[in-house]
Coordinates of C-alpha atoms and ligand atoms in Angstrom, one line a residue:
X1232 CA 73.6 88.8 123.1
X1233 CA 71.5 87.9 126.3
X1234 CA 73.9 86.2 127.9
X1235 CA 76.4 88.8 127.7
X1236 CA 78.5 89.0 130.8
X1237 CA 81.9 91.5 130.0
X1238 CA 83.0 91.1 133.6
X1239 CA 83.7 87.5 133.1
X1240 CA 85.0 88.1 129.6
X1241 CA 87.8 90.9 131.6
X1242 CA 88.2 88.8 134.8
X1243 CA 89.6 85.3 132.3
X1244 CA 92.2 87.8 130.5
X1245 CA 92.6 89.6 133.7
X1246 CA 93.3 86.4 134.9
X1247 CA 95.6 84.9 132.5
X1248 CA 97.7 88.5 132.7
X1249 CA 98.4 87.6 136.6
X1250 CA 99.3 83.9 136.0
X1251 CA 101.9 85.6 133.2
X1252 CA 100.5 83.0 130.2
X1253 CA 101.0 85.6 127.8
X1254 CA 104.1 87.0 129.1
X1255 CA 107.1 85.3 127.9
X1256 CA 109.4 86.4 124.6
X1257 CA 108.6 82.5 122.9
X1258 CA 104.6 83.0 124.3
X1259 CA 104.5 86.3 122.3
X1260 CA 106.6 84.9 119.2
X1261 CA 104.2 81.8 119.2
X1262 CA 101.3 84.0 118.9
X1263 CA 102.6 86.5 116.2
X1264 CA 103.8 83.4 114.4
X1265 CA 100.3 82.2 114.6
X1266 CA 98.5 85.2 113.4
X1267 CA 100.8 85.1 110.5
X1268 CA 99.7 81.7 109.5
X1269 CA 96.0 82.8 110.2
X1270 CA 96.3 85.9 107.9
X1271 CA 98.5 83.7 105.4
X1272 CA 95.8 80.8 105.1
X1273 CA 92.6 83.4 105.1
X1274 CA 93.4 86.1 103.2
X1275 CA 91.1 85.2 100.5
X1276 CA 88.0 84.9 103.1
X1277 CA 88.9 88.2 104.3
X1278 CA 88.9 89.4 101.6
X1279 CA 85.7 88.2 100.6
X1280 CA 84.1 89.4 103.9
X1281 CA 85.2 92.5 103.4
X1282 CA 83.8 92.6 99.7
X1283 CA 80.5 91.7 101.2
X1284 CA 80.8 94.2 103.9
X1285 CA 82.0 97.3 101.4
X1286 CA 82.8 96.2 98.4
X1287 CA 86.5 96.4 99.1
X1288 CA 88.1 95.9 95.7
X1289 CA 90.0 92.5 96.0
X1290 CA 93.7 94.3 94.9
X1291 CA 92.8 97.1 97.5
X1292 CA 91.7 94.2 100.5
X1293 CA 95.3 92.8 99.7
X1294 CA 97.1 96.2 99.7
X1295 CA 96.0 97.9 102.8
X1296 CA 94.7 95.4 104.9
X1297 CA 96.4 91.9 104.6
X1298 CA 99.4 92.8 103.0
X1299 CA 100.3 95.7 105.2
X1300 CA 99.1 93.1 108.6
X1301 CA 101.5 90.3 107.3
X1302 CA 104.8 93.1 107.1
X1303 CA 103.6 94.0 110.4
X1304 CA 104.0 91.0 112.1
X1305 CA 107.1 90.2 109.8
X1306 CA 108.6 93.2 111.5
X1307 CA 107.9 92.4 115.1
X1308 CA 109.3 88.1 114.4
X1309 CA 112.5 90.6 113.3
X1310 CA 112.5 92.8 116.0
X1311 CA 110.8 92.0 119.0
X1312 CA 113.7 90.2 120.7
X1313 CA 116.4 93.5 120.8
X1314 CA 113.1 95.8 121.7
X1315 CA 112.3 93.2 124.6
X1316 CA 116.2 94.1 126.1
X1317 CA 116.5 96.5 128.5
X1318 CA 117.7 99.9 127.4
X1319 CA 120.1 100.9 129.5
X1320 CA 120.7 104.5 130.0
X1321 CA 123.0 107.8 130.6
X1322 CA 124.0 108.1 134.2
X1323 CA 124.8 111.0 136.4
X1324 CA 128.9 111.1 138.1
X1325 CA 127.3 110.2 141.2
X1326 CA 125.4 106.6 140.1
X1327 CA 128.8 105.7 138.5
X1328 CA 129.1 101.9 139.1
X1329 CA 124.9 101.4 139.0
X1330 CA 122.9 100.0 136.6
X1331 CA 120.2 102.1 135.3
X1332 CA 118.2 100.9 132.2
X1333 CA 114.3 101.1 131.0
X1334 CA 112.6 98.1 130.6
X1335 CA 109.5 97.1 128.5
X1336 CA 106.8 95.7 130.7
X1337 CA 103.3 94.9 129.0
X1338 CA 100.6 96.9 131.2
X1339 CA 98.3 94.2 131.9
X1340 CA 94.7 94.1 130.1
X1341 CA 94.1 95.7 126.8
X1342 CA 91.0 96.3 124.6
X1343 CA 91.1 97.3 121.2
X1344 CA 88.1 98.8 119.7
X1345 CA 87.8 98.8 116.0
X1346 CA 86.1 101.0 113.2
X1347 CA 84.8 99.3 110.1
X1348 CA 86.2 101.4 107.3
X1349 CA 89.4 99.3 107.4
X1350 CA 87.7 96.4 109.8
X1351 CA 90.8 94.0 109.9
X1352 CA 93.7 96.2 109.9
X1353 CA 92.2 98.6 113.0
X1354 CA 91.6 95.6 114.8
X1355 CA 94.8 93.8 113.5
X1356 CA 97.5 96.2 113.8
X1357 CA 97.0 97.4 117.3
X1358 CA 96.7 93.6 118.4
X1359 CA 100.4 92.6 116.9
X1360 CA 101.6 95.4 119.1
X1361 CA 99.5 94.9 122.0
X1362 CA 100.0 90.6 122.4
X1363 CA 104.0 91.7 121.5
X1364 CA 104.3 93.9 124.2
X1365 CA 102.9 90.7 126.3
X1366 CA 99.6 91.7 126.9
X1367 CA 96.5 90.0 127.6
X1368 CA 93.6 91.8 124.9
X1369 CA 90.2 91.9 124.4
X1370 CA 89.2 92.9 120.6
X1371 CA 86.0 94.3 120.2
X1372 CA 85.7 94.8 116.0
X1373 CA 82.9 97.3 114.7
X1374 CA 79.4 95.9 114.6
X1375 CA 79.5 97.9 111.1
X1376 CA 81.6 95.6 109.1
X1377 CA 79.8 92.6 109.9
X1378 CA 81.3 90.1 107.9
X1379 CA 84.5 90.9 108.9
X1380 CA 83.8 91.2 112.4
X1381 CA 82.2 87.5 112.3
X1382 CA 85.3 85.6 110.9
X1383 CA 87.8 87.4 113.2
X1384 CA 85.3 86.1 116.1
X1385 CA 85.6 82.6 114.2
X1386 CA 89.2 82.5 113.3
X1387 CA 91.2 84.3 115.9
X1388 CA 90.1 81.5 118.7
X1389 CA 91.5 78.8 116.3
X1390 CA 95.0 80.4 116.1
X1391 CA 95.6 82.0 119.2
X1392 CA 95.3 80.8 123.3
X1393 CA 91.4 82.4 124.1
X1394 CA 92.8 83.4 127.5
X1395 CA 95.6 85.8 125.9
X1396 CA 93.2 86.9 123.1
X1397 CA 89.7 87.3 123.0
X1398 CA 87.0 88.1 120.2
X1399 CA 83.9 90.4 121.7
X1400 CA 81.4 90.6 118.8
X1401 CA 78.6 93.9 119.6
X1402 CA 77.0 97.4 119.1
X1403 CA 76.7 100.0 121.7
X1404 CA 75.5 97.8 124.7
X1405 CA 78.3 95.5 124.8
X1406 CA 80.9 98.0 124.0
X1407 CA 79.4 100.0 127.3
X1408 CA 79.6 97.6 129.3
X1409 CA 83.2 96.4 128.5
X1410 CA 83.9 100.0 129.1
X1411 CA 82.6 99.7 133.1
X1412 CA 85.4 97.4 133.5
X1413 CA 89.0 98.7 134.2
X1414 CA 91.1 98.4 132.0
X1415 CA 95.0 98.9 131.9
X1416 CA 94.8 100.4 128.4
X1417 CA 92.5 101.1 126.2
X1418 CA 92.7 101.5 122.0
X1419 CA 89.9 103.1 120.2
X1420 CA 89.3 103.7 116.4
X1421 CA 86.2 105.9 115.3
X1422 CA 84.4 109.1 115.5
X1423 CA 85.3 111.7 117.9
X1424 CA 81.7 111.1 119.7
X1425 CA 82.5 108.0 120.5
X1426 CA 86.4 109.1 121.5
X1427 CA 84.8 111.3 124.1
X1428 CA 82.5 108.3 125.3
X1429 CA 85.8 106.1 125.7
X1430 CA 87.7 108.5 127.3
X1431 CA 85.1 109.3 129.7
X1432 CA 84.6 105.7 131.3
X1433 CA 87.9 105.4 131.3
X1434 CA 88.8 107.9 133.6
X1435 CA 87.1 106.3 135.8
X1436 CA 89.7 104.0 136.3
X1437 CA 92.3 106.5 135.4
X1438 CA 92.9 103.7 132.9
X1439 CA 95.1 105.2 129.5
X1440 CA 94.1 105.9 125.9
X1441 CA 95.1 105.6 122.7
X1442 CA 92.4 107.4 120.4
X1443 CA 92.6 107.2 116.7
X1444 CA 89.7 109.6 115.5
X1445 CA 89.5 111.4 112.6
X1446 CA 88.8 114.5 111.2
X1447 CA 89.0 117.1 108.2
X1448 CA 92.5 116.5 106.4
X1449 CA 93.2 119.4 103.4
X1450 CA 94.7 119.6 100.7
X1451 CA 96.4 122.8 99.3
X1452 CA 97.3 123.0 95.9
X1453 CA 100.1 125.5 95.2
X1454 CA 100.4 127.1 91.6
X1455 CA 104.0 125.8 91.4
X1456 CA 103.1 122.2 90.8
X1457 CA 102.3 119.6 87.9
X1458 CA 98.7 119.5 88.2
X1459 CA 98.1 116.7 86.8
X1460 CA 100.3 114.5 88.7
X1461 CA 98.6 115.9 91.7
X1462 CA 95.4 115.4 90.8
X1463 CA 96.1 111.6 90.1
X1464 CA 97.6 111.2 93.6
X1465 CA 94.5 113.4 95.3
X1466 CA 91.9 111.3 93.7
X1467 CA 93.8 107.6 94.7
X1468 CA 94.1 109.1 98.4
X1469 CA 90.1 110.4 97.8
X1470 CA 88.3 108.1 96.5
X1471 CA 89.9 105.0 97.5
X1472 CA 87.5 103.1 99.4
X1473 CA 85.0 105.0 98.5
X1474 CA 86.4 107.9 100.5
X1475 CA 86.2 106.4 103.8
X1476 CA 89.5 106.5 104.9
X1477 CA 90.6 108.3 108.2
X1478 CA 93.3 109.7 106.3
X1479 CA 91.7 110.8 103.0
X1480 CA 91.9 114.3 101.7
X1481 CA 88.7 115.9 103.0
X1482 CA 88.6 118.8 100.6
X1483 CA 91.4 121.2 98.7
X1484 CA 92.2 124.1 98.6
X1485 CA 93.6 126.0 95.8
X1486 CA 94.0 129.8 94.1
X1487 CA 91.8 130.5 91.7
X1488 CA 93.8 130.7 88.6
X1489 CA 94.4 126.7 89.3
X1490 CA 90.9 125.4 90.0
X1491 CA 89.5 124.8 86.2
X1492 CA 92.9 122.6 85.5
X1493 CA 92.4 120.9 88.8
X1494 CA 88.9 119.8 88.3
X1495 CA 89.4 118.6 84.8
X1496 CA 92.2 116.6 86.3
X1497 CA 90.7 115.0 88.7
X1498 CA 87.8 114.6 86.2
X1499 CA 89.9 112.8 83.5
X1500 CA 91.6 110.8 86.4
X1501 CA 88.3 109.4 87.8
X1502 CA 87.6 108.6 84.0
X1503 CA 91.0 106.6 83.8
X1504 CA 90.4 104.9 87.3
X1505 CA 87.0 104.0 87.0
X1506 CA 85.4 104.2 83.6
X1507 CA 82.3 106.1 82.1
X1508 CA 80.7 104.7 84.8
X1509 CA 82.3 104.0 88.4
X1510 CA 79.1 101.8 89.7
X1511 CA 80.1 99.5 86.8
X1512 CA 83.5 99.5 88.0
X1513 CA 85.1 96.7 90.1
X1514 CA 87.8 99.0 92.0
X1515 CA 85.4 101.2 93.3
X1516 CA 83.9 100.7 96.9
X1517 CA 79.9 100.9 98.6
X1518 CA 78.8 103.1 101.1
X1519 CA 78.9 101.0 104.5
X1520 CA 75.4 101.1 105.5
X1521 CA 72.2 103.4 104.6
X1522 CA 72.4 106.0 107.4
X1523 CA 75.9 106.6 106.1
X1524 CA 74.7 106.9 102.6
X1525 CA 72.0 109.5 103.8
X1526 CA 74.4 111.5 105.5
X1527 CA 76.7 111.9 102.8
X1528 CA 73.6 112.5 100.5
X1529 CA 72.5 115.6 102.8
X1530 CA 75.8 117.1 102.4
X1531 CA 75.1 117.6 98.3
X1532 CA 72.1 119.4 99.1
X1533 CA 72.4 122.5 97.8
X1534 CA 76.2 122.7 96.8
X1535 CA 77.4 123.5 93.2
X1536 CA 78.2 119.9 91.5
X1537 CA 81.5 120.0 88.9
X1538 CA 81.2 116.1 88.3
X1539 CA 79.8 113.2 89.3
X1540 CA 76.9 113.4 92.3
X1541 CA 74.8 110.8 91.2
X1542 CA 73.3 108.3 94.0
X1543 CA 71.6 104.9 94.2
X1544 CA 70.3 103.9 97.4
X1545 CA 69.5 100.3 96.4
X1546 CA 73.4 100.0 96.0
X1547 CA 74.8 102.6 98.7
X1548 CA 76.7 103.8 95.5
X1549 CA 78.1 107.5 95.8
X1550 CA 79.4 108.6 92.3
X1551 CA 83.2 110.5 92.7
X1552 CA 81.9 113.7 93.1
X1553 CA 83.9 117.0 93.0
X1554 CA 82.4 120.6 94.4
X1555 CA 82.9 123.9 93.8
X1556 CA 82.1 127.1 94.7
X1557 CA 82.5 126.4 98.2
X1558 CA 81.8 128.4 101.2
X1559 CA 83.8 127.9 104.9
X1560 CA 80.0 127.8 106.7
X1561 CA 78.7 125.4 104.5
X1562 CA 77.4 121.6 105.9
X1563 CA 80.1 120.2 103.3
X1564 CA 82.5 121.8 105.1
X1565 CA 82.0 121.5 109.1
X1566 CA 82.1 117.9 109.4
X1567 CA 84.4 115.2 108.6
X1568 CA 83.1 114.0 105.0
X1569 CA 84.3 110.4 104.9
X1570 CA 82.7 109.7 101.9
X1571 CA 83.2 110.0 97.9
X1572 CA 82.5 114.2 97.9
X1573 CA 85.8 116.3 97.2
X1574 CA 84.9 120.0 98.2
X1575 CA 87.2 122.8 96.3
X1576 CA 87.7 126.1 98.1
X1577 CA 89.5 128.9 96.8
X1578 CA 91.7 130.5 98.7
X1579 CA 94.1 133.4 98.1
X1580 CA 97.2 131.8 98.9
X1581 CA 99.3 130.0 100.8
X1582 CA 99.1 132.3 103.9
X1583 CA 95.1 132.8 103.7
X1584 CA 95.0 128.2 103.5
X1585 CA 97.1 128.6 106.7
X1586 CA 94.4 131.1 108.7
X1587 CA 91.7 128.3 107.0
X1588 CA 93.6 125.8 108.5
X1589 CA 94.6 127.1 111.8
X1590 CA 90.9 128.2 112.2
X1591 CA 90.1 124.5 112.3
X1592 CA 90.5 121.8 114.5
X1593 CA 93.3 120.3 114.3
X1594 CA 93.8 117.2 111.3
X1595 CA 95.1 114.3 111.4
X1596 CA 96.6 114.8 108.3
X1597 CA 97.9 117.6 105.9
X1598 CA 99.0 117.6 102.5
X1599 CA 100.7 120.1 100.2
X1600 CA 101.1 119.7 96.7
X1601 CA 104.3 121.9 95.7
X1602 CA 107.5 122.7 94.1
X1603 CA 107.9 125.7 96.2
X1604 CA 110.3 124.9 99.2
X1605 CA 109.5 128.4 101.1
X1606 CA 105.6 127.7 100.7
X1607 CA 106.6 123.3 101.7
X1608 CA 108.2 124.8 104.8
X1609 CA 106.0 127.6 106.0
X1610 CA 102.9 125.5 105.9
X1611 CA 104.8 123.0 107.3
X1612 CA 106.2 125.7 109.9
X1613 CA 103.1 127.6 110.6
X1614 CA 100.4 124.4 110.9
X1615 CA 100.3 121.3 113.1
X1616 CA 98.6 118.1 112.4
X1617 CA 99.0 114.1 112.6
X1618 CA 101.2 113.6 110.1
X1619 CA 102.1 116.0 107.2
X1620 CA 102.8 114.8 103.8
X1621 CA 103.8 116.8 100.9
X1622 CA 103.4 115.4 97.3
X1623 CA 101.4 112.4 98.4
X1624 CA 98.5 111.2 100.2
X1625 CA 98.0 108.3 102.5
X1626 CA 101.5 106.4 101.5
X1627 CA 102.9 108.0 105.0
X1628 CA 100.5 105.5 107.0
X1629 CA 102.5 102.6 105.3
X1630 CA 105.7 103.4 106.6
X1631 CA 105.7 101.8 110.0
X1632 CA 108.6 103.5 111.4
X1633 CA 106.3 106.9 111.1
X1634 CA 104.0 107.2 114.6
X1635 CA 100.5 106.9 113.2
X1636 CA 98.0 108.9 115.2
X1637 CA 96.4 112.8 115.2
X1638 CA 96.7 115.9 117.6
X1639 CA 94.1 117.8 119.5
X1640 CA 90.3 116.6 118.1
X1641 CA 92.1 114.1 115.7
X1642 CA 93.0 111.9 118.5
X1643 CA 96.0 111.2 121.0
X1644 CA 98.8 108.4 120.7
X1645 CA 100.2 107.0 117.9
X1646 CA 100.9 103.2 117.0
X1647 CA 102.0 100.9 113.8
X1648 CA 105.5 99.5 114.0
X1649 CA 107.9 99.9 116.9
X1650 CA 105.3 102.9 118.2
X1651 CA 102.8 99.8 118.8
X1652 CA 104.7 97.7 121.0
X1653 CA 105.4 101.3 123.4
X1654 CA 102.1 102.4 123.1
X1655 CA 101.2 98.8 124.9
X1656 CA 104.4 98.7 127.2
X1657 CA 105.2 100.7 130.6
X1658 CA 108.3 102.1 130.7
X1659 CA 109.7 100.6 133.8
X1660 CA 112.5 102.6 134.8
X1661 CA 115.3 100.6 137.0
X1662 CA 118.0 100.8 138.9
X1663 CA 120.5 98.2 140.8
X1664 CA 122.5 99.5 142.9
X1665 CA 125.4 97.9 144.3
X1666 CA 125.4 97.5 148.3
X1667 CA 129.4 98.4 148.9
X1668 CA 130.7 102.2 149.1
X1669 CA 128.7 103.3 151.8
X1670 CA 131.2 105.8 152.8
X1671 CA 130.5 107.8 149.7
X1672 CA 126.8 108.2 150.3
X1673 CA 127.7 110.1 153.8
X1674 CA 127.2 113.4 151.8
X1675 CA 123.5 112.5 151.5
X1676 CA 122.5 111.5 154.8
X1677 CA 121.6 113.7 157.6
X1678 CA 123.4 115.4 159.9
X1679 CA 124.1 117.8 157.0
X1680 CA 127.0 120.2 156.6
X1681 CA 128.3 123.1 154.9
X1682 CA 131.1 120.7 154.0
X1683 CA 128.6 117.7 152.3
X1684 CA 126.1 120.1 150.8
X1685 CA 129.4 121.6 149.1
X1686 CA 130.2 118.4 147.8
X1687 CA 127.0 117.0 147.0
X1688 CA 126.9 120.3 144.7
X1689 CA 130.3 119.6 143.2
X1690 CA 128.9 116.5 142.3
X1691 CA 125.2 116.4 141.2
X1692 CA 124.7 120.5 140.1
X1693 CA 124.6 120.3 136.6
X1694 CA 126.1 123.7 135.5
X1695 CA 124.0 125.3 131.7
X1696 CA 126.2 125.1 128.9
X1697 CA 128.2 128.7 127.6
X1698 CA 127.4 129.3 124.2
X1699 CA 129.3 129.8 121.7
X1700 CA 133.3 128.9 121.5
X1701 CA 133.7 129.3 125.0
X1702 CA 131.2 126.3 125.4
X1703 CA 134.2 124.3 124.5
X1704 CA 136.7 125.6 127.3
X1705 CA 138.9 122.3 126.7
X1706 CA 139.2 123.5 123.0
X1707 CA 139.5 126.9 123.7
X1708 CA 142.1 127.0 126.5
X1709 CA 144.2 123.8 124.1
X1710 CA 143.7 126.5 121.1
X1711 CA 145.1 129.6 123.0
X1712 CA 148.5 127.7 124.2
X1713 CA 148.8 126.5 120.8
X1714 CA 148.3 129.9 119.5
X1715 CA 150.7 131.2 121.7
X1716 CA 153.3 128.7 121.2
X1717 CA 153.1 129.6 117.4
X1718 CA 153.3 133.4 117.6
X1719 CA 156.5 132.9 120.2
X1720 CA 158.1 131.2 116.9
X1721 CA 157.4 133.0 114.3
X1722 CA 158.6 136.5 116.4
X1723 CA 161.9 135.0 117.4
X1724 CA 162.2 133.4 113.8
X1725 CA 161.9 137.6 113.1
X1726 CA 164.3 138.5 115.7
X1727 CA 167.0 136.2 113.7
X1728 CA 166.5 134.1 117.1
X1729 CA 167.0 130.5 117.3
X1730 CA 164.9 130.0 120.0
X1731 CA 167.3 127.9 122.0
X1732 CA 168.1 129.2 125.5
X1733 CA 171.1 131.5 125.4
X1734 CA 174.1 129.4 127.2
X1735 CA 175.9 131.1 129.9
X1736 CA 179.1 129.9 128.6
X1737 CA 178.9 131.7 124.9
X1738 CA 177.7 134.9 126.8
X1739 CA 180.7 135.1 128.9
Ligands
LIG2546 P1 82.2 102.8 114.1 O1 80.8 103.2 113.9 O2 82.7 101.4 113.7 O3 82.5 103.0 115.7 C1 83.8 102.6 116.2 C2 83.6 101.7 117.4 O4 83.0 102.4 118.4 C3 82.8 100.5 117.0 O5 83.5 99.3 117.5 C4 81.5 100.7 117.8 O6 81.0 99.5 118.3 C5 81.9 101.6 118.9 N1 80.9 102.5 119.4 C6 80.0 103.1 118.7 N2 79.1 103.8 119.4 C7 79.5 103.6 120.7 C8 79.1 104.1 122.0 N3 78.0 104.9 122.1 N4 79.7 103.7 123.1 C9 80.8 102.9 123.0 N5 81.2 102.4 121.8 C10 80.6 102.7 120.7 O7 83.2 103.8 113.4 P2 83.0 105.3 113.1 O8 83.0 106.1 114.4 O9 81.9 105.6 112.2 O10 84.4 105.5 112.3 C11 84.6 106.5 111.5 C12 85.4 107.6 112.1 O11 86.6 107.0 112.6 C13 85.9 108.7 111.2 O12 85.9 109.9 111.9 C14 87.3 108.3 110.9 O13 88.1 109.4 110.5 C15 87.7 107.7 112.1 N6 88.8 106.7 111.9 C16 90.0 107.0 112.4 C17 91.1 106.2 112.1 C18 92.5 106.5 112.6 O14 93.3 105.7 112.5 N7 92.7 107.7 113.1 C19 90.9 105.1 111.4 C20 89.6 104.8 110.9 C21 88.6 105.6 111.2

């Protein structure tokens, strides 16, 4: 890309932000609508791309990419006109009679950088949100996935206005020098390298992130569980995708008495999946490129094989492979794997998988497998992460009223659903006030007094709440006269007394 110029590529969308083309509620429905009919009427040469570029199993392309896109946008056509209104909020006594409210405002320019482990929906998902929220964007897909990368570049400019939405196809250089441009928000995918990178340049112009980085997510596998059924769900969430999934279980960890069923679990589960012989099989995925498939060879250097492990460059094939034995300081263990290679590490229980944990950085996901509510809750209690999900893996990311993002090292911000459309809005907070009633704003104004500063107290000091009953004075004072209207009866009632007021006539 000689020719490449990312100032002029910023300055047309910076442009088209300031002349408002992308700005109105129809503009931003007109656009979602069109991506829906782009998705709708491609999905098969997605699909294909993305077979070319991984191998991604036709059924899995569908399900976690296209399908989960077209809901997306489904949602927003729903909902995007009540999120658009302003919200209008709780007032103080003294703004009586003013409007306060928070509205949505789009920030201005946005660029979305993508990672090529799930090349359309990175690059899909954040752009529904980010041309909802009225946004001008600038997509910048990973140079990884090529194939996918080239038919967003072709197909994106035939469905959508190229000043509200533009395509930038790269690798490192271009991606820099997008980055020396300002930005009003920016929206990475990838390694935590890279995250650094982004977050770096854009400081510079104090402009905001979004990072979606990744991370290693465990897996602890508590006694009190059915095994099997775990092991079925850890090896979909594993190996789907060949392991190259943000949100993938990294590695397990389990007691010792419950390791031989495990493996042989996941073992016959791999069988069922994927045959004798998973390289044979059409639902299993490719390495993305050579220098990943080196990596991820390096890391079974050495380590104690329990199935699978065998490797064909030619193909970038990774067999499912599960290890055991494992040690904390080993290479397997001090990077994310994202890759087919499911380290097992025994731990002693619950508490010493929480001092593994909390020894780590922090993941962006965590799962439990358990029928043990006091060991669900404690981990629950005594970890953080992105997202915790106990029973499953990876279904969380597909409920889009859930934030999706990490915490610490796995990334800040969350998006997917509603939590798009805020990540790309400013909160504009507003207030009309109405010009009459003067009089009552003496209190605020200079000269001050003894005499306004007592009433300005009166009326703006919020006083803390008492705890307990006497919290609820109205109640409590209501309850006492009651009380003592009741015990007034039932003493007279005692005394033989009506209760009527003696007459001065029958006393004479
Ligand atoms: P990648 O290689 O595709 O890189 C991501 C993007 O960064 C690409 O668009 C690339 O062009 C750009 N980039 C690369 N080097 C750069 C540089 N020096 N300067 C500026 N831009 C640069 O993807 P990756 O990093 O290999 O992705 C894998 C990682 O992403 C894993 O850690 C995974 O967990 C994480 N991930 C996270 C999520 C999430 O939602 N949290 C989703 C997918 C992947």
């Amino acid at each position: 890309m000689a020719d490449f110029d990312a100032k002029s590529i910023v300055d047309r969308s910076r442009a088209a932000f300031n002349a408002g083309k992308c700005k109105s509620l129809a503009t931003r429905l007109e656009h979602l609508k069109n991506l829906y009919r782009m998705i709708d009427e491609h999905e098969k040469d997605f699909c294909d791309a993305m077979k070319r570029d991984l191998n991604k199993p036709y059924t899995e392309c569908m399900g976690y990419e296209i399908t989960l896109a077209k809901n997306e946008i489904i949602g927003y056509l729903e909902n995007l006109s009540q999120w658009v209104k302003p919200e209008r909020v709780k007032k103080p006594l003294f703004m009586l009679g003013q409007d306060a409210y928070i509205r949505r405002e789009p920030l201005g320019v946005v660029l979305i950088i993508g990672a090529w482990n799930y090349p359309f929906q990175l690059t899909i998902h954040p752009l529904i949100g980010a041309i909802a929220a009225g946004n001008t964007v600038i997509i910048k897909p990973s140079e990884l996935a090529e194939e996918t990368a080239k038919i967003l570049a072709d197909l994106l400019p035939k469905y959508l206005d190229s000043d509200c939405v533009q395509v930038v196809n790269g690798a490192v250089k271009e991606t820099t020098a997008l980055l020396e441009q300002k930005f009003d928000h920016i929206l990475y995918t990838g390694n935590s390298v890279v995250g650094k990178i982004v977050m770096a340049a854009a400081a510079k112009h104090l402009t905001p992130v979004t990072l979606e980085l990744g991370g290693k997510s465990p897996v602890f596998v508590d006694k009190n569980c059915d095994i099997s059924t775990a092991a079925r769900r850890i090896t979909w969430g594993k190996f789907v995708n060949s392991g190259q999934t943000c949100i993938a279980p990294d590695y397990i960890l389990c007691e010792e008495e419950v390791k031989d069923q495990l493996v042989q679990a996941i073992k016959d589960t791999l069988k069922e999946f994927y045959g004798e012989d998973p390289q044979k099989s059409n639902d299993y995925g490719r390495i993305i490129n050579e220098r990943h498939f080196k990596r991820l060879e390096d890391l079974l250097q050495g380590v104690n094989v329990a199935a699978g492990g065998k490797t064909v460059i030619d193909d970038k094939y990774i067999e499912p492979t599960i290890v055991t034995d494992v040690k904390g300081d080993e290479a397997v263990m001090q990077h994310e794997i994202f890759g087919p290679i499911l380290p097992i590490m025994i731990v002693k229980d619950a508490d010493d998988a929480i001092r593994y944990i909390n020894s780590r950085a922090k993941c962006l996901a965590l799962y439990v497998f358990s029928t043990d509510k006091n060991i669900v809750d404690k981990i629950q209690h005594d970890t953080t992460s992105g997202a915790y999900s106990v029973n499953d893996t990876l279904m969380y990311g597909a409920i889009d009223t859930l934030p999706f993002g990490g915490v610490g090292t796995s990334g800040m911000g969350a998006y997917h659903g509603k939590h798009t459309f805020e990540t790309f809005s400013h909160r504009r907070a507003c207030v009309v006030a109405k010009l009459g009633m003067e009089a009552a704003n003496q209190i605020r104004y200079p000269p001050y007094s003894e005499k306004k500063y007592s009433w300005a107290q009166w009326l703006m000091a919020k006083k803390p709440k008492r705890e307990g009953i006497l919290g609820f004075w109205p109640f409590t004072l209501l309850a006492m006269i009651f009380a003592a209207f009741f015990a007034k009866k039932v003493m007279r009632r005692g005394r033989g007394d009506s209760g009527d007021r003696p007459s001065i006539r029958s006393s004479l």
